[in-house]
């Protein structure tokens, strides 16, 4: 039971914003939402995490709904190197789902 | 470079062999992990170590034997594996251990993984 639901795959044009949704309707009050990505044949890479407030760093922005039942990861200006599988994780980062395969197209 | 180094990157072993995977973290973290990633499957947590002590064993078969001599090093000893054990084995670390309770502000840093093929 992955505890999160993500689209299997998404496409995005290079240079445009990539918006990756995640549903975590059973999230507990103190559980963080974490996002990682995994480029083919490499280990997962941390992107961002948040609890209640929206967060932004040099890689991405994280928008969490007020009821905390869903979130969206935003890559503001996607590049070809952002092609990867993106994972949204709760439950203390112990249970991973299948993620979203994001393909950035030229 | 994440600060977590795994060796070897690729390993082919027979079902009767004994081999080991090694992981070293240079981040000063207290917790280390082994994850398994089989083809087309999500990451599966195998073991959690906190300050060298094993705190979680996710029903992993005994043919996988972890060892944590100190907070910076983690091994996975492999013995009499099966072909279905072929997978990417990922080591990771965090400042403090993540827990099943879900309350965690600790980011996990992964190594590049060791690709294991059992023939």
Short mmCIF file of C-alpha atoms in Angstrom, two decimals:
data_model
loop_
_atom_site.label_atom_id
_atom_site.label_comp_id
_atom_site.label_asym_id
_atom_site.label_seq_id
_atom_site.Cartn_x
_atom_site.Cartn_y
_atom_site.Cartn_z
CA UNK A 1 0.00 0.00 0.00
CA UNK A 2 1.89 2.98 -1.35
CA UNK A 3 -0.32 5.57 0.34
CA UNK A 4 0.11 7.91 -2.64
CA UNK A 5 -1.42 8.01 -6.12
CA UNK A 6 0.42 9.48 -9.09
CA UNK A 7 -0.15 9.40 -12.85
CA UNK A 8 1.83 6.66 -14.51
CA UNK A 9 3.35 8.98 -17.07
CA UNK A 10 3.34 12.57 -18.30
CA UNK A 11 4.85 14.57 -21.13
CA UNK A 12 6.01 18.16 -21.02
CA UNK A 13 7.58 20.44 -23.62
CA UNK A 14 11.08 21.67 -22.97
CA UNK A 15 11.09 25.13 -21.43
CA UNK A 16 7.56 24.84 -20.09
CA UNK A 17 6.54 24.25 -16.49
CA UNK A 18 6.02 20.62 -15.56
CA UNK A 19 3.28 20.10 -12.97
CA UNK A 20 3.26 16.67 -11.34
CA UNK A 21 0.24 15.85 -9.15
CA UNK A 22 0.10 13.49 -6.20
CA UNK A 23 -2.84 12.34 -4.08
CA UNK A 24 -2.20 11.37 -0.47
CA UNK A 25 -5.70 11.42 0.97
CA UNK A 26 -4.81 9.28 4.00
CA UNK A 27 -1.89 11.41 5.09
CA UNK A 28 -1.57 11.90 8.84
CA UNK A 29 -1.28 15.27 10.50
CA UNK A 30 2.46 15.14 11.07
CA UNK A 31 3.55 13.31 7.94
CA UNK A 32 5.77 15.17 5.52
CA UNK A 33 5.38 14.96 1.76
CA UNK A 34 8.67 14.18 0.02
CA UNK A 35 9.53 14.25 -3.66
CA UNK A 36 12.42 12.41 -5.24
CA UNK A 37 13.34 11.66 -8.81
CA UNK A 38 15.23 8.79 -10.36
CA UNK A 39 17.04 9.14 -13.63
CA UNK A 40 17.50 5.85 -15.42
CA UNK A 41 20.04 3.53 -13.79
CA UNK A 42 20.82 5.95 -10.97
CA UNK A 43 19.83 6.22 -7.33
CA UNK A 44 16.88 8.44 -6.38
CA UNK A 45 17.68 12.11 -5.90
CA UNK A 46 15.98 14.29 -3.28
CA UNK A 47 14.05 17.24 -4.71
CA UNK A 48 11.96 18.88 -2.01
CA UNK A 49 9.70 18.21 0.95
CA UNK A 50 7.01 20.00 2.90
CA UNK A 51 4.52 19.64 5.70
CA UNK A 52 1.81 22.27 5.34
CA UNK A 53 3.22 25.34 3.65
CA UNK A 54 4.28 25.65 0.05
CA UNK A 55 8.01 25.27 -0.46
CA UNK A 56 10.48 26.37 -3.09
CA UNK A 57 14.13 25.61 -3.67
CA UNK A 58 16.55 25.80 -6.56
CA UNK A 59 15.11 22.68 -8.16
CA UNK A 60 11.36 22.96 -7.79
CA UNK A 61 8.31 24.25 -5.99
CA UNK A 62 5.92 22.19 -3.90
CA UNK A 63 2.30 23.20 -3.55
CA UNK A 64 0.33 21.41 -0.82
CA UNK A 65 -3.44 21.80 -0.64
CA UNK A 66 -4.92 23.22 2.52
CA UNK A 67 -6.44 19.86 3.50
CA UNK A 68 -3.05 18.23 2.75
CA UNK A 69 -4.71 15.48 0.73
CA UNK A 70 -2.81 16.31 -2.43
CA UNK A 71 0.23 18.15 -3.65
CA UNK A 72 1.84 19.29 -6.89
CA UNK A 73 5.50 19.39 -7.75
CA UNK A 74 6.37 22.15 -10.18
CA UNK A 75 9.51 22.22 -12.31
CA UNK A 76 9.33 25.82 -13.57
CA UNK A 77 11.38 25.50 -16.76
CA UNK A 78 11.75 21.84 -17.68
CA UNK A 79 14.85 20.70 -19.55
CA UNK A 80 15.63 17.42 -21.25
CA UNK A 81 17.68 16.44 -18.21
CA UNK A 82 14.52 16.50 -16.11
CA UNK A 83 13.30 13.34 -17.84
CA UNK A 84 13.01 10.86 -14.96
CA UNK A 85 10.62 8.97 -12.72
CA UNK A 86 9.28 11.27 -10.00
CA UNK A 87 8.19 9.83 -6.66
CA UNK A 88 5.84 11.40 -4.17
CA UNK A 89 6.23 9.77 -0.77
CA UNK A 90 4.66 10.01 2.66
CA UNK A 91 4.78 7.48 5.52
CA UNK A 92 8.23 8.47 6.65
CA UNK A 93 9.74 7.71 3.27
CA UNK A 94 9.50 3.99 3.87
CA UNK A 95 6.83 3.08 1.32
CA UNK A 96 7.48 3.97 -2.30
CA UNK A 97 4.99 3.76 -5.15
CA UNK A 98 5.59 3.46 -8.87
CA UNK A 99 5.98 7.20 -9.42
CA UNK A 100 5.33 9.26 -12.54
CA UNK A 101 7.53 8.85 -15.58
CA UNK A 102 8.04 12.39 -16.84
CA UNK A 103 9.27 12.78 -20.39
CA UNK A 104 10.47 16.18 -21.49
CA UNK A 105 10.17 16.63 -25.24
CA UNK A 106 12.20 19.05 -27.37
CA UNK B 1 27.83 13.08 -5.89
CA UNK B 2 25.46 12.47 -2.99
CA UNK B 3 28.01 11.53 -0.35
CA UNK B 4 26.91 7.90 -0.39
CA UNK B 5 29.22 5.54 -2.27
CA UNK B 6 28.36 2.00 -3.25
CA UNK B 7 30.64 -0.73 -4.57
CA UNK B 8 30.64 -2.63 -6.77
CA UNK B 9 28.36 -0.89 -9.26
CA UNK B 10 27.76 -4.14 -11.09
CA UNK B 11 27.97 -7.71 -9.81
CA UNK B 12 27.24 -11.03 -11.48
CA UNK B 13 27.18 -14.05 -9.19
CA UNK B 14 26.19 -17.68 -9.30
CA UNK B 15 23.56 -19.11 -7.01
CA UNK B 16 26.18 -20.86 -4.88
CA UNK B 17 28.49 -17.86 -4.53
CA UNK B 18 29.03 -15.63 -1.54
CA UNK B 19 29.52 -11.95 -2.26
CA UNK B 20 29.09 -8.64 -0.47
CA UNK B 21 27.88 -5.18 -1.38
CA UNK B 22 29.54 -2.26 0.35
CA UNK B 23 28.22 1.19 1.18
CA UNK B 24 30.00 4.16 2.73
CA UNK B 25 28.52 7.53 3.59
CA UNK B 26 30.56 10.69 4.09
CA UNK B 27 27.73 12.83 5.45
CA UNK B 28 28.05 12.18 9.17
CA UNK B 29 24.61 10.59 9.25
CA UNK B 30 23.42 8.25 11.95
CA UNK B 31 21.01 6.09 9.96
CA UNK B 32 21.66 3.84 6.97
CA UNK B 33 19.37 1.77 4.79
CA UNK B 34 19.29 -0.97 2.17
CA UNK B 35 16.56 -0.80 -0.48
CA UNK B 36 15.85 -3.24 -3.30
CA UNK B 37 14.50 -2.16 -6.68
CA UNK B 38 13.41 -4.97 -8.97
CA UNK B 39 12.54 -4.39 -12.60
CA UNK B 40 9.26 -2.50 -12.93
CA UNK B 41 8.61 -2.57 -9.18
CA UNK B 42 8.71 0.18 -6.55
CA UNK B 43 11.59 0.53 -4.15
CA UNK B 44 11.34 -1.89 -1.26
CA UNK B 45 12.92 -1.13 2.10
CA UNK B 46 15.01 -4.05 3.32
CA UNK B 47 16.90 -2.94 6.43
CA UNK B 48 17.27 0.13 8.64
CA UNK B 49 20.24 0.81 10.90
CA UNK B 50 20.46 3.54 13.51
CA UNK B 51 23.79 4.11 15.27
CA UNK B 52 24.95 0.69 14.02
CA UNK B 53 21.92 -1.10 15.46
CA UNK B 54 19.38 -2.74 13.18
CA UNK B 55 15.99 -1.22 13.84
CA UNK B 56 14.00 -2.66 10.98
CA UNK B 57 14.08 -5.87 8.97
CA UNK B 58 11.30 -5.85 6.42
CA UNK B 59 10.84 -9.64 6.29
CA UNK B 60 13.95 -10.09 4.22
CA UNK B 61 15.08 -13.69 3.54
CA UNK B 62 18.10 -14.84 5.52
CA UNK B 63 20.16 -15.22 2.35
CA UNK B 64 20.58 -11.44 2.68
CA UNK B 65 22.66 -10.60 5.73
CA UNK B 66 23.40 -6.97 6.59
CA UNK B 67 26.32 -5.75 8.65
CA UNK B 68 26.90 -2.28 10.04
CA UNK B 69 30.32 -2.00 11.75
CA UNK B 70 29.97 1.75 12.31
CA UNK B 71 27.67 4.61 11.37
CA UNK B 72 29.54 5.26 8.13
CA UNK B 73 29.69 1.76 6.66
CA UNK B 74 27.04 -0.74 5.69
CA UNK B 75 27.43 -4.12 4.02
CA UNK B 76 24.98 -6.54 2.48
CA UNK B 77 26.30 -10.09 2.47
CA UNK B 78 24.79 -12.30 -0.20
CA UNK B 79 24.66 -16.10 -0.04
CA UNK B 80 22.83 -18.71 -2.13
CA UNK B 81 20.75 -16.17 -3.94
CA UNK B 82 18.09 -16.95 -6.52
CA UNK B 83 17.73 -15.49 -10.01
CA UNK B 84 14.69 -13.53 -8.81
CA UNK B 85 17.01 -11.64 -6.44
CA UNK B 86 18.53 -9.91 -9.45
CA UNK B 87 17.84 -6.22 -8.91
CA UNK B 88 19.28 -2.80 -8.18
CA UNK B 89 20.32 -2.61 -4.54
CA UNK B 90 20.37 0.90 -3.15
CA UNK B 91 22.09 2.11 -0.02
CA UNK B 92 20.96 5.33 1.61
CA UNK B 93 21.55 7.41 4.72
CA UNK B 94 19.85 10.14 6.72
CA UNK B 95 20.73 12.21 9.74
CA UNK B 96 18.22 10.41 11.91
CA UNK B 97 16.21 7.30 11.06
CA UNK B 98 12.92 7.57 9.29
CA UNK B 99 10.21 5.64 11.05
CA UNK B 100 7.01 3.85 10.27
CA UNK B 101 5.30 6.49 12.34
CA UNK B 102 5.67 8.78 9.41
CA UNK B 103 6.88 11.72 11.39
CA UNK B 104 10.05 12.64 9.64
CA UNK B 105 11.92 15.69 8.61
CA UNK B 106 14.93 13.71 7.56
CA UNK B 107 15.95 13.65 3.95
CA UNK B 108 17.32 10.37 2.64
CA UNK B 109 20.40 10.45 0.42
CA UNK B 110 20.89 7.52 -1.93
CA UNK B 111 23.95 5.99 -3.49
CA UNK B 112 24.11 5.17 -7.17
CA UNK B 113 23.18 1.56 -6.52
CA UNK B 114 24.68 -1.85 -7.17
CA UNK B 115 23.25 -3.80 -10.08
CA UNK B 116 23.12 -7.46 -9.10
CA UNK B 117 22.58 -10.31 -11.55
CA UNK B 118 22.21 -13.83 -10.20
CA UNK B 119 22.84 -16.56 -12.76
#
